[in-house]
Amino acid sequence: MLKAIHVTKKFGELVAVNDLSFDVEKGQIFGIAGPNGAGKSTVYNLITGFFPFDGAIEFEGRNISGMPTHRIAQLGISRTFQIPRTFPSLTVEKSVGVGSRFGDPGGFDRNYVDRIIDFMGLEAVRRETTGQLNLLGKKKLMIGAALATRPKLLMLDEPMAGSNTSEIKSLMHLIQAINTDLGVTIIIIEHFMKVLTELTGTLLIIQTGTKLCCGDPREVTSDPRVIESYLGEAYADGIPS
Ligand code: ADP
Ligand code: MG
């Protein structure tokens, strides 16, 4: 569904993404992990048309490299950001409506907006302004607004960051449901290995912009190179997960 082909992105002297290739299949949850500064968020920025780059990105067989961001969104790619971005003075229902108004190829669809609000568990707060929401509420809203564009591919950037155990459980359940019940293909950047091994079918590890390894998440997280360079000695001893 999505193919990155020898993608390279330089910011001046810094090579943020270095000859990276990977392939996301339709219907799957695809994970990306790696140390801070590895180039993970930059990969999303390239897929969504924020910067020019070398190499190519294909979506459903079409080369989307160099396309403007709104065109890429119309083709069915939507994303969330590492730090929740909302419109603080808009209500929850208006905010999800913005996603529908500007992203849904069929135009604003009230029924679909209602379905997403319900699906994300935002019914009780639909008339609150988004500035009043707690972190979990803001995250659900950001995902809901992304879903209102009716994406075929949803890309989540560290959705669990800052969340406690019960919030993580709730978000994991939602992400799984978005994939299974709404049929949306998902890419998730995440640090929590347990989240990645439970949710993803394929896991890509990036280090300094290059692919360290990619494959079955359980195999990848037990690969000595990954343990040594990213997960650390503690993980090798079997302590956290
Ligand atoms: P990650 O998401 O894996 O933590 P990023 O993709 O955000 O990493 O960043 C990768 C590298 O690229 C970092 O060194 C970062 O400072 C740099 N970088 C990211 N975006 C820009 C930008 N717009 N301009 C210059 N450097 C950037
Ligand atoms: Mg990042």
Short mmCIF file of C-alpha atoms and ligand atoms in Angstrom, two decimals:
data_model
loop_
_atom_site.label_atom_id
_atom_site.label_comp_id
_atom_site.label_asym_id
_atom_site.label_seq_id
_atom_site.Cartn_x
_atom_site.Cartn_y
_atom_site.Cartn_z
CA MET A 1 0.00 0.00 0.00
CA LEU A 2 2.81 2.39 0.97
CA LYS A 3 6.34 1.95 -0.33
CA ALA A 4 9.37 4.01 0.64
CA ILE A 5 12.09 3.49 -1.95
CA HIS A 6 15.65 4.60 -1.14
CA VAL A 7 14.39 7.68 0.69
CA THR A 8 17.05 10.16 1.80
CA LYS A 9 16.48 13.51 3.54
CA LYS A 10 19.26 15.93 4.42
CA PHE A 11 18.83 19.03 6.57
CA GLY A 12 22.01 20.88 5.61
CA GLU A 13 24.87 18.62 6.69
CA LEU A 14 22.60 16.36 8.75
CA VAL A 15 21.33 13.20 7.06
CA ALA A 16 18.05 12.68 8.92
CA VAL A 17 16.83 9.80 6.71
CA ASN A 18 19.44 7.75 4.90
CA ASP A 19 18.58 5.47 1.96
CA LEU A 20 15.54 4.05 3.77
CA SER A 21 13.26 1.54 2.07
CA PHE A 22 10.22 -0.22 3.55
CA ASP A 23 6.87 -1.56 2.50
CA VAL A 24 3.57 -1.28 4.39
CA GLU A 25 0.91 -3.78 3.36
CA LYS A 26 -2.77 -2.91 3.18
CA GLY A 27 -4.68 -3.84 6.34
CA GLN A 28 -1.70 -4.16 8.65
CA ILE A 29 -0.46 -2.28 11.69
CA PHE A 30 3.15 -1.40 10.92
CA GLY A 31 5.44 -0.23 13.73
CA ILE A 32 8.43 2.09 13.66
CA ALA A 33 10.83 2.43 16.60
CA GLY A 34 14.31 3.73 17.19
CA PRO A 35 16.25 6.14 19.41
CA ASN A 36 15.34 9.82 19.70
CA GLY A 37 16.55 11.72 16.65
CA ALA A 38 16.62 8.55 14.51
CA GLY A 39 14.46 10.21 11.85
CA LYS A 40 11.08 8.61 12.62
CA SER A 41 8.96 11.78 12.60
CA THR A 42 10.86 13.01 9.55
CA VAL A 43 9.67 9.89 7.70
CA TYR A 44 6.06 10.99 8.41
CA ASN A 45 6.88 14.53 7.30
CA LEU A 46 8.21 13.18 4.01
CA ILE A 47 5.23 10.86 3.46
CA THR A 48 2.84 13.79 4.06
CA GLY A 49 4.68 16.13 1.70
CA PHE A 50 6.23 18.63 4.15
CA PHE A 51 9.68 18.59 2.55
CA PRO A 52 11.29 17.59 -0.75
CA PHE A 53 13.58 14.52 -0.55
CA ASP A 54 15.58 12.06 -2.64
CA GLY A 55 14.17 8.65 -3.54
CA ALA A 56 10.47 7.93 -3.90
CA ILE A 57 7.34 7.23 -1.89
CA GLU A 58 4.47 5.34 -3.52
CA PHE A 59 0.94 5.06 -2.19
CA GLU A 60 -1.35 2.47 -3.80
CA GLY A 61 1.04 2.24 -6.74
CA ARG A 62 1.15 5.99 -7.33
CA ASN A 63 4.28 8.08 -6.85
CA ILE A 64 3.32 10.73 -4.27
CA SER A 65 6.82 12.23 -3.94
CA GLY A 66 6.63 16.00 -4.33
CA MET A 67 2.83 16.15 -4.14
CA PRO A 68 1.39 18.94 -1.97
CA THR A 69 0.18 17.95 1.51
CA HIS A 70 -3.54 18.46 0.78
CA ARG A 71 -3.37 16.21 -2.30
CA ILE A 72 -1.72 13.47 -0.27
CA ALA A 73 -4.45 13.83 2.37
CA GLN A 74 -7.12 13.56 -0.33
CA LEU A 75 -5.56 10.31 -1.54
CA GLY A 76 -6.26 8.88 1.92
CA ILE A 77 -3.27 9.46 4.22
CA SER A 78 -3.85 11.10 7.57
CA ARG A 79 -1.61 11.57 10.60
CA THR A 80 -1.36 12.71 14.17
CA PHE A 81 1.48 14.65 15.78
CA GLN A 82 3.79 13.78 18.65
CA ILE A 83 2.43 16.72 20.68
CA PRO A 84 -1.36 16.90 20.46
CA ARG A 85 -2.43 19.79 18.23
CA THR A 86 -6.00 20.92 18.65
CA PHE A 87 -8.01 24.11 18.16
CA PRO A 88 -8.41 25.09 21.86
CA SER A 89 -11.50 27.27 21.43
CA LEU A 90 -13.45 24.85 19.21
CA THR A 91 -15.75 22.20 20.63
CA VAL A 92 -14.93 18.53 20.19
CA GLU A 93 -17.69 18.04 17.62
CA LYS A 94 -16.60 21.11 15.61
CA SER A 95 -12.99 19.94 15.67
CA VAL A 96 -13.86 16.50 14.35
CA GLY A 97 -16.10 18.31 11.85
CA VAL A 98 -13.07 20.25 10.58
CA GLY A 99 -11.44 16.94 9.66
CA SER A 100 -14.56 15.91 7.79
CA ARG A 101 -15.05 19.27 6.08
CA PHE A 102 -11.51 19.56 4.79
CA GLY A 103 -10.48 15.95 4.41
CA ASP A 104 -13.45 13.77 3.54
CA PRO A 105 -13.45 13.38 -0.27
CA GLY A 106 -17.27 13.33 -0.12
CA GLY A 107 -17.41 16.60 1.87
CA PHE A 108 -18.77 17.21 5.38
CA ASP A 109 -20.73 14.22 6.65
CA ARG A 110 -22.56 14.74 9.95
CA ASN A 111 -23.43 11.07 10.39
CA TYR A 112 -19.86 10.02 9.95
CA VAL A 113 -18.65 12.71 12.39
CA ASP A 114 -21.17 11.39 14.95
CA ARG A 115 -19.96 7.85 14.36
CA ILE A 116 -16.34 8.86 14.92
CA ILE A 117 -17.17 10.82 18.10
CA ASP A 118 -18.97 7.75 19.42
CA PHE A 119 -16.24 5.37 18.24
CA MET A 120 -13.53 7.40 19.99
CA GLY A 121 -15.53 7.58 23.23
CA LEU A 122 -15.90 11.38 23.00
CA GLU A 123 -19.70 11.47 23.24
CA ALA A 124 -19.76 12.82 26.82
CA VAL A 125 -17.44 15.72 25.96
CA ARG A 126 -18.64 16.54 22.45
CA ARG A 127 -19.79 20.07 23.42
CA GLU A 128 -16.74 20.91 25.50
CA THR A 129 -14.01 23.06 24.04
CA THR A 130 -10.89 21.07 23.25
CA GLY A 131 -8.72 23.25 25.51
CA GLN A 132 -10.60 21.76 28.48
CA LEU A 133 -9.81 18.15 27.60
CA ASN A 134 -7.26 16.12 29.51
CA LEU A 135 -4.30 14.57 27.66
CA LEU A 136 -6.14 11.34 26.80
CA GLY A 137 -9.12 13.36 25.58
CA LYS A 138 -6.87 15.53 23.39
CA LYS A 139 -5.23 12.43 21.95
CA LYS A 140 -8.56 10.80 21.19
CA LEU A 141 -9.72 14.02 19.59
CA MET A 142 -6.61 14.29 17.42
CA ILE A 143 -7.07 10.70 16.24
CA GLY A 144 -10.81 11.32 15.73
CA ALA A 145 -10.17 14.42 13.61
CA ALA A 146 -7.68 12.41 11.54
CA LEU A 147 -10.25 9.64 11.10
CA ALA A 148 -12.93 12.12 10.01
CA THR A 149 -10.94 12.59 6.79
CA ARG A 150 -11.73 8.91 6.02
CA PRO A 151 -8.11 7.84 5.63
CA LYS A 152 -7.03 4.54 4.14
CA LEU A 153 -3.74 4.95 6.01
CA LEU A 154 -3.47 6.52 9.47
CA MET A 155 -0.02 7.40 10.82
CA LEU A 156 0.34 7.84 14.60
CA ASP A 157 3.43 9.54 16.07
CA GLU A 158 4.14 8.28 19.60
CA PRO A 159 0.47 8.14 20.63
CA MET A 160 1.29 6.68 24.07
CA ALA A 161 3.78 9.38 25.12
CA GLY A 162 3.00 10.76 28.57
CA SER A 163 0.18 8.28 29.20
CA ASN A 164 -0.28 6.05 32.24
CA THR A 165 -0.94 2.31 32.10
CA SER A 166 -4.73 2.54 31.90
CA GLU A 167 -4.59 5.28 29.24
CA ILE A 168 -2.17 3.14 27.24
CA LYS A 169 -4.60 0.20 27.44
CA SER A 170 -7.45 2.39 26.29
CA LEU A 171 -5.45 3.81 23.35
CA MET A 172 -4.21 0.34 22.34
CA HIS A 173 -7.78 -0.93 22.29
CA LEU A 174 -8.86 2.01 20.13
CA ILE A 175 -5.96 1.63 17.70
CA GLN A 176 -6.74 -2.07 17.28
CA ALA A 177 -10.42 -1.24 16.70
CA ILE A 178 -9.57 1.44 14.11
CA ASN A 179 -7.61 -1.21 12.23
CA THR A 180 -10.10 -4.06 12.59
CA ASP A 181 -13.51 -2.36 12.68
CA LEU A 182 -12.88 0.66 10.44
CA GLY A 183 -10.46 -1.22 8.15
CA VAL A 184 -7.78 1.47 8.31
CA THR A 185 -4.13 0.54 7.69
CA ILE A 186 -1.95 1.99 10.45
CA ILE A 187 1.67 3.03 10.90
CA ILE A 188 2.62 3.65 14.53
CA ILE A 189 5.82 5.22 15.85
CA GLU A 190 6.18 4.14 19.47
CA HIS A 191 8.75 3.66 22.21
CA PHE A 192 6.84 1.15 24.31
CA MET A 193 7.99 -2.24 23.07
CA LYS A 194 5.05 -4.03 24.63
CA VAL A 195 2.67 -1.85 22.62
CA LEU A 196 4.59 -2.63 19.44
CA THR A 197 4.81 -6.38 20.00
CA GLU A 198 1.12 -6.58 20.86
CA LEU A 199 -0.25 -4.36 18.10
CA THR A 200 2.01 -4.59 15.08
CA GLY A 201 2.47 -7.24 12.41
CA THR A 202 5.75 -5.78 11.20
CA LEU A 203 8.27 -3.66 13.08
CA LEU A 204 10.91 -1.42 11.50
CA ILE A 205 13.82 -0.23 13.64
CA ILE A 206 15.56 2.93 12.46
CA GLN A 207 18.88 4.20 13.71
CA THR A 208 20.48 7.45 12.49
CA GLY A 209 18.09 7.46 9.54
CA THR A 210 18.87 3.94 8.33
CA LYS A 211 17.07 0.64 8.64
CA LEU A 212 18.57 -1.50 11.39
CA CYS A 213 16.09 -4.32 10.84
CA CYS A 214 12.50 -4.98 9.87
CA GLY A 215 10.22 -7.95 10.39
CA ASP A 216 8.16 -9.85 12.94
CA PRO A 217 8.11 -7.65 16.08
CA ARG A 218 9.09 -10.47 18.44
CA GLU A 219 12.04 -11.46 16.25
CA VAL A 220 13.08 -7.84 15.79
CA THR A 221 13.02 -7.09 19.52
CA SER A 222 15.16 -10.14 20.24
CA ASP A 223 17.69 -9.29 17.51
CA PRO A 224 21.08 -8.72 19.20
CA ARG A 225 21.77 -5.60 17.07
CA VAL A 226 18.52 -4.01 18.23
CA ILE A 227 19.13 -4.95 21.84
CA GLU A 228 22.65 -3.60 21.74
CA SER A 229 21.99 -0.35 19.91
CA TYR A 230 18.53 0.59 21.09
CA LEU A 231 16.91 -1.45 23.80
CA GLY A 232 20.03 -1.57 25.93
CA GLU A 233 21.63 -4.11 28.20
CA ALA A 234 18.75 -4.08 30.67
CA TYR A 235 16.43 -5.43 28.01
CA ALA A 236 18.97 -8.07 27.01
CA ASP A 237 18.81 -9.30 30.59
CA GLY A 238 15.09 -9.64 30.16
CA ILE A 239 14.02 -6.92 32.59
CA PRO A 240 11.54 -4.53 30.94
CA SER A 241 9.11 -5.07 28.12
P1 ADP B 1 12.72 11.15 15.78
O1 ADP B 1 11.31 11.43 15.45
O2 ADP B 1 13.18 9.78 15.39
O3 ADP B 1 13.05 11.42 17.23
P2 ADP B 1 13.23 13.32 13.95
O4 ADP B 1 12.75 12.76 12.66
O5 ADP B 1 12.35 14.30 14.62
O6 ADP B 1 13.64 12.14 14.93
O7 ADP B 1 14.64 14.04 13.71
C1 ADP B 1 15.70 13.40 13.05
C2 ADP B 1 16.85 14.36 12.95
O8 ADP B 1 16.53 15.39 12.01
C3 ADP B 1 17.17 15.07 14.26
O9 ADP B 1 18.56 15.24 14.34
C4 ADP B 1 16.46 16.40 14.12
O10 ADP B 1 17.10 17.40 14.87
C5 ADP B 1 16.57 16.66 12.62
N1 ADP B 1 15.46 17.44 12.08
C6 ADP B 1 14.15 17.07 12.08
N2 ADP B 1 13.39 18.01 11.47
C7 ADP B 1 14.23 19.00 11.10
C8 ADP B 1 14.05 20.26 10.42
N3 ADP B 1 12.84 20.66 10.01
N4 ADP B 1 15.15 21.01 10.20
C9 ADP B 1 16.37 20.59 10.61
N5 ADP B 1 16.62 19.43 11.23
C10 ADP B 1 15.55 18.63 11.48
MG MG B 2 9.73 12.01 16.61
#
